[in-house]
Coordinates of C-alpha atoms in Angstrom, one line a residue:
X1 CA 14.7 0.9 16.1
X2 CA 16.4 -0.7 13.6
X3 CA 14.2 -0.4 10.6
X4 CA 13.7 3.5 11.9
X5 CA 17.8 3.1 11.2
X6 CA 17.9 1.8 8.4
X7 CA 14.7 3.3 6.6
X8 CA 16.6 6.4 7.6
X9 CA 19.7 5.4 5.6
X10 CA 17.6 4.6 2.7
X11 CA 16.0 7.7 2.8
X12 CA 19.7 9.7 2.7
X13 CA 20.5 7.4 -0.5
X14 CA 17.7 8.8 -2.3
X15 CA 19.8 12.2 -2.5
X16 CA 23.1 10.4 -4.7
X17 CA 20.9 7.4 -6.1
X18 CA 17.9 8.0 -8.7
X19 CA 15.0 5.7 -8.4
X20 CA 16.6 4.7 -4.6
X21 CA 13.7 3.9 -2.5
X22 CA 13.0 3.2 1.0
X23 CA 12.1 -0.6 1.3
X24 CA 13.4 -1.3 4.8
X25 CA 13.8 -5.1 3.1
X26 CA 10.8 -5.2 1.1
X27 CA 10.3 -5.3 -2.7
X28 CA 7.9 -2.6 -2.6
X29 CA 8.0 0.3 -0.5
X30 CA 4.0 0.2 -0.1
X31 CA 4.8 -3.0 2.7
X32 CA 7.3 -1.0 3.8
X33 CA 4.8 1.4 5.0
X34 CA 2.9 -1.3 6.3
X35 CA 5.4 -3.0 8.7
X36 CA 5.9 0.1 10.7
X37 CA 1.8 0.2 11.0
X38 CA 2.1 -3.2 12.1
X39 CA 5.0 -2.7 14.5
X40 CA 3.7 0.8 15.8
X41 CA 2.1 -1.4 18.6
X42 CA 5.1 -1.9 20.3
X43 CA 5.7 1.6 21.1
X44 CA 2.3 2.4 21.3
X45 CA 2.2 -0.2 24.7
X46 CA 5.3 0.8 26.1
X47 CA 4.3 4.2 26.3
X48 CA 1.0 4.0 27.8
X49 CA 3.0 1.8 30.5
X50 CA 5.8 3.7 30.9
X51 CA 5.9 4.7 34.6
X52 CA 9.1 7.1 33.7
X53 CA 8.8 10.2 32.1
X54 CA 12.2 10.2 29.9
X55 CA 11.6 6.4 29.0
X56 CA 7.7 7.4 28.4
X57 CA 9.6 10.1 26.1
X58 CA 12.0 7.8 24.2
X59 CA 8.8 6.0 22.9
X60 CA 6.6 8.6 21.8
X61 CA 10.1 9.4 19.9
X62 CA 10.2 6.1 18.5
X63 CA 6.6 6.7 17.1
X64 CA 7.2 10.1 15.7
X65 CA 10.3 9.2 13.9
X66 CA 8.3 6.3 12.5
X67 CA 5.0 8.4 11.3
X68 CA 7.8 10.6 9.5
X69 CA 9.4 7.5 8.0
X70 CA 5.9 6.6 7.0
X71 CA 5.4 10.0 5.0
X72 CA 9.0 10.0 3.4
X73 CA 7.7 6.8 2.0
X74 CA 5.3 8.6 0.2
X75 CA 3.0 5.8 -0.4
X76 CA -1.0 6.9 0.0
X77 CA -2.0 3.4 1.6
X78 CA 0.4 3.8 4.9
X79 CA -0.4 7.2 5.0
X80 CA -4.5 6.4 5.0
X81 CA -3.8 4.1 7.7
X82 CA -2.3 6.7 10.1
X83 CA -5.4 9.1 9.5
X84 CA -7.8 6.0 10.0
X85 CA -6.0 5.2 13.2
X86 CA -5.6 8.8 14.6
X87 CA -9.5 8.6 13.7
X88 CA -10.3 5.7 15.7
X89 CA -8.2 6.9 19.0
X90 CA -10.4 10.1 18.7
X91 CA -13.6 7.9 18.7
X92 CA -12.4 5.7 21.5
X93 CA -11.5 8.5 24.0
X94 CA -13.7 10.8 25.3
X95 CA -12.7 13.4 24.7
X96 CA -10.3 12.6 21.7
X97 CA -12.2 14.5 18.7
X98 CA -9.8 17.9 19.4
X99 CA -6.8 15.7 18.3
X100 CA -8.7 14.7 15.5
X101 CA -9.5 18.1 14.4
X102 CA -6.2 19.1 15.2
X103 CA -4.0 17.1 13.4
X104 CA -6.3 17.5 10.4
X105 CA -5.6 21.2 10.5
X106 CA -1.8 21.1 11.2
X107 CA -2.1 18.2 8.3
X108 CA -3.7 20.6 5.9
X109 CA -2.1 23.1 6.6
X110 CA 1.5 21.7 6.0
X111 CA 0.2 20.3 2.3
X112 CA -1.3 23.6 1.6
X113 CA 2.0 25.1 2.5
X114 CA 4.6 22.8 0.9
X115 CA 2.1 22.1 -2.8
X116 CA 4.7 23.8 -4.6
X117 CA 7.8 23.1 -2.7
X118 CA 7.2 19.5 -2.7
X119 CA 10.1 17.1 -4.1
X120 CA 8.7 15.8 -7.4
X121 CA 8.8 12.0 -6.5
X122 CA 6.4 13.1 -3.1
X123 CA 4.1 14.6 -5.7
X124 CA 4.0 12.1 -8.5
X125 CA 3.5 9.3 -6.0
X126 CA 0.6 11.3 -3.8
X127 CA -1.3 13.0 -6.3
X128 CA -1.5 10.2 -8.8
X129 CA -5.0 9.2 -9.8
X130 CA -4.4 6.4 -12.4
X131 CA -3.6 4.2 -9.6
X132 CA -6.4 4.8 -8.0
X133 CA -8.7 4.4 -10.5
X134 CA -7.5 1.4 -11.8
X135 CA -8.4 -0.2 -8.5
X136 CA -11.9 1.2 -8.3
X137 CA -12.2 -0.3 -11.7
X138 CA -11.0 -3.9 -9.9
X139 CA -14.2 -3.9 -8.0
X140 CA -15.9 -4.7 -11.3
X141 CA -13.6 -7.3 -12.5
X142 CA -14.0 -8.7 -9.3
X143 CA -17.7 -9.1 -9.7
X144 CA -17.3 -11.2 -13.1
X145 CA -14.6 -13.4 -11.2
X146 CA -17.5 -14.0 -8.2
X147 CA -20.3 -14.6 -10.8
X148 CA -18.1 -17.5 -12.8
X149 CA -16.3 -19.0 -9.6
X150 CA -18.5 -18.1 -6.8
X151 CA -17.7 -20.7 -4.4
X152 CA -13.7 -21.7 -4.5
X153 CA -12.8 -18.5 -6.6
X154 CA -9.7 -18.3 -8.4
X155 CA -6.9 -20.2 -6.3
X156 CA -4.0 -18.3 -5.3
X157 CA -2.3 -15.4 -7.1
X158 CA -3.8 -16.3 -11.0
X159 CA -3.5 -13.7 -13.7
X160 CA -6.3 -11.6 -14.2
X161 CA -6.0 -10.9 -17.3
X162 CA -8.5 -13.7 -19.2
X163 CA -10.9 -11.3 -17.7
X164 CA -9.6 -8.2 -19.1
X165 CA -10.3 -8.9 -22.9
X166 CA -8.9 -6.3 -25.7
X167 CA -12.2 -5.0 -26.4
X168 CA -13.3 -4.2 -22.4
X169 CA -14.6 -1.6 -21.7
X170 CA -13.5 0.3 -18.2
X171 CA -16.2 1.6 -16.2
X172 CA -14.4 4.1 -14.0
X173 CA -11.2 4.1 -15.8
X174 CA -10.8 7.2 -18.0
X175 CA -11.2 5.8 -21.6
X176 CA -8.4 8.7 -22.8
X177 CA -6.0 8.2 -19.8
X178 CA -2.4 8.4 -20.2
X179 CA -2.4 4.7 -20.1
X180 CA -4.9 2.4 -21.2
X181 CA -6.8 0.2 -18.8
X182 CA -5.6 -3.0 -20.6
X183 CA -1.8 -1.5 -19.8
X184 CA -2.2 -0.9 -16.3
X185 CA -3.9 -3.9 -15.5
X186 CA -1.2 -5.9 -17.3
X187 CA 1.8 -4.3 -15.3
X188 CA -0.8 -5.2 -11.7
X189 CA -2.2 -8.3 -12.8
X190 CA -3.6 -8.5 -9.1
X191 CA -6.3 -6.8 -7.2
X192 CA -4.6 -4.5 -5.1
X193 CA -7.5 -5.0 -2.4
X194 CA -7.4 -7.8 0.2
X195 CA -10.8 -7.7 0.3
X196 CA -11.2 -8.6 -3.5
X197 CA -8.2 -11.1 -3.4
X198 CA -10.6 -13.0 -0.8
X199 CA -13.6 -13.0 -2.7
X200 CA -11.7 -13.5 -6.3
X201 CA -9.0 -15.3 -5.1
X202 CA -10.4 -17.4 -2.5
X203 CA -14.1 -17.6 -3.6
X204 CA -17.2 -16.9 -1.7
X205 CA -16.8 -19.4 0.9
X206 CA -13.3 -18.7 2.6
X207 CA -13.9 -14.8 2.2
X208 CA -17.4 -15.2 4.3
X209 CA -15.7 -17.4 7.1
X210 CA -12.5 -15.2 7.6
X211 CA -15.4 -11.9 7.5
X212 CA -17.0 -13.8 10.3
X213 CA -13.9 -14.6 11.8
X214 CA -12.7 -10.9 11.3
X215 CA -16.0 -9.8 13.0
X216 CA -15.5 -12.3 16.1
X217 CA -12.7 -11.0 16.8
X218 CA -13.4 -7.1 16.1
X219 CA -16.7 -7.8 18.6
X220 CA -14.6 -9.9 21.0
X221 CA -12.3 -7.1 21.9
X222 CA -14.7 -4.6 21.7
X223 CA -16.6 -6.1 24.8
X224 CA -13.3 -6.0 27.4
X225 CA -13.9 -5.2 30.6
X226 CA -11.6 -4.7 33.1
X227 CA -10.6 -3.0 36.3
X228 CA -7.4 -2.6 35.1
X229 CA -6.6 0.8 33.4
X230 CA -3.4 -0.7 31.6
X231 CA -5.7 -3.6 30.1
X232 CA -8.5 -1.1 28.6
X233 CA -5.6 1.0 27.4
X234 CA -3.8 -2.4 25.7
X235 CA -7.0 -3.7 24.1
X236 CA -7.6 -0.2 22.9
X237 CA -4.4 0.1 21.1
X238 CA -4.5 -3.7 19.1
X239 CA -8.1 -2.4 17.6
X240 CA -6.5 1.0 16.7
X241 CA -3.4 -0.4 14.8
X242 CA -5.6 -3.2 13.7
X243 CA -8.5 -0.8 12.0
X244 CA -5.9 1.3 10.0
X245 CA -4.3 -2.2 8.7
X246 CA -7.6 -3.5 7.9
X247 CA -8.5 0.0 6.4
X248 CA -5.0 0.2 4.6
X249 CA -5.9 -3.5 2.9
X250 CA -8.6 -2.3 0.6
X251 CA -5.6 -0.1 -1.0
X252 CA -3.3 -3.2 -1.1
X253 CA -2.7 -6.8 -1.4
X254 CA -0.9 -6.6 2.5
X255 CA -1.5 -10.5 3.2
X256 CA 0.2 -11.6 0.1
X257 CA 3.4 -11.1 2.1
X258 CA 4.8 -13.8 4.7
X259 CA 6.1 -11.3 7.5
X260 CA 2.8 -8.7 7.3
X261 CA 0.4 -12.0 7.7
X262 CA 2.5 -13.6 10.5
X263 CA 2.2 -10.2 12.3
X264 CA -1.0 -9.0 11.7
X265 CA -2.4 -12.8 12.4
X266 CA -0.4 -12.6 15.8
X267 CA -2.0 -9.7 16.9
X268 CA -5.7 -11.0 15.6
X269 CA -4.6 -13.8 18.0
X270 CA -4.2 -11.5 20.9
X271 CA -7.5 -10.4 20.3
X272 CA -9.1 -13.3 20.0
X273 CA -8.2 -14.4 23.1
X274 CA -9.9 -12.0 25.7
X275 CA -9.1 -13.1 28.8
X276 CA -5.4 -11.7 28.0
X277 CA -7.2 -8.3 28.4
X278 CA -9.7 -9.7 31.6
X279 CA -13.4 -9.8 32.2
X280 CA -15.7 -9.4 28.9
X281 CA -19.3 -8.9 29.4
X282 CA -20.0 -12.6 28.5
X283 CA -17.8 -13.7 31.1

């Protein structure tokens, strides 16, 4: 509630300040957008268990208010999560696909009816390819970091940029871009992809023992049983919020801050540990 609050009042600052953006206490409004991905899990519980109708109301409030804080963001990483997660809840239910299809049409349909309307910043910041290309281009420079420090990688946070001589050459990065490669990688100087800061960063080693760890844990949750509708329901929810994180962090460097890693570690740890949830098959 409170960052809903306050990323509210940012929002309204916007209007009378140029360049104001909505942080909600971040540096960067791309972890802002992650935090309420994060912290959707609290509303998302409290509304399946809700036994009253206006308290399960004031939750599914709570979530709407934050999915529209999420797009007045206007960051493409947050926003990929939400789709990935709505995607996942349509795969776990049954019969889940229609909301799937559905909120892809209502989705498309708002775009296609606001292109032109659209407030300049929500256009420059969603329809910007550079930034996107630039990190496809990553992948590469992530291969020459793996094949000269395989094992231990980098070490934490280095600059990338011994790797990025004058004369490279991009392979997906436009040659006659606005901005050259060498600029855009100077003003980053990171990968922008967990996934790459692992293997880069952390070398071969750590990024194949957190995978494993990642996949334990993924598995582990995937074979609760229980008897209990509210537990199934629970379990179901941490792998949906989880997969549009996970998802979200090949767009973004999401672990590099404190508060994203304690939260996203504390729910790993909820799935980790399946008897929170009851019976799995190996029980």
């Amino acid at each position: 509630m409170v960052l809903l609050v306050f990323g509210s009042f940012e929002f309204i600052q916007q209007i009378n300040i140029p360049g104001k953006r909505v942080l909600l206490f971040s540096s960067n409004p791309i972890p802002a957008g992650s935090l309420l991905i994060l912290l959707s899990i609290g509303p998302l519980v409290l509304a399946a268990q809700a036994e009253n109708r206006w308290e399960k109301f004031f939750w599914a409030s709570c979530l709407l208010a934050g999915i529209v804080l999420i797009f007045l963001i206007a960051q493409r990483g947050p926003i990929l999560a939400l789709i990935v997660m709505i995607f996942v809840g349509a795969m776990i239910c049954r019969n889940g696909a229609w909301v799937l299809i559905l909120v892809a049409l209502v989705l498309a349909g708002i775009g296609y009816q606001f292109r032109d309307s659209a407030l300049l910043l929500y256009k420059e910041q969603l329809l910007k390819k550079e930034t996107v290309l630039v990190r496809m281009e990553f992948y590469y420079i992530a291969l020459d970091v793996l094949k000269e420090k395989p094992v231990f990688g980098l070490g934490f946070n280095p600059s990338l940029l011994r790797f990025i001589h004058a004369d490279y050459e991009p392979k997906i990065y436009p040659k006659d871009g606005k901005n050259s490669f060498l600029a855009m990688a100077r003003g980053i100087n990171v990968f922008d992809n967990m996934f790459l800061s692992l293997v880069g960063e952390m070398g071969g080693l750590f990024a194949l023992a957190y995978i494993g760890f990642l996949a334990y844990v993924l598995k582990n949750i995937g074979l609760v049983r229980s008897e209990n509708a509210n537990v199934r329901v629970h379990a179901s929810l941490l792998l949906i919020v989880v997969a549009g994180f996970l998802l979200h962090s090949l767009t973004f460097d999401s672990l590099k801050y404190p508060h994203l890693n304690w939260i996203f570690h504390s729910l790993l740890g909820l799935m980790a540990h399946s008897k929170v949830f009851g019976q799995t098959k190996n029980d």
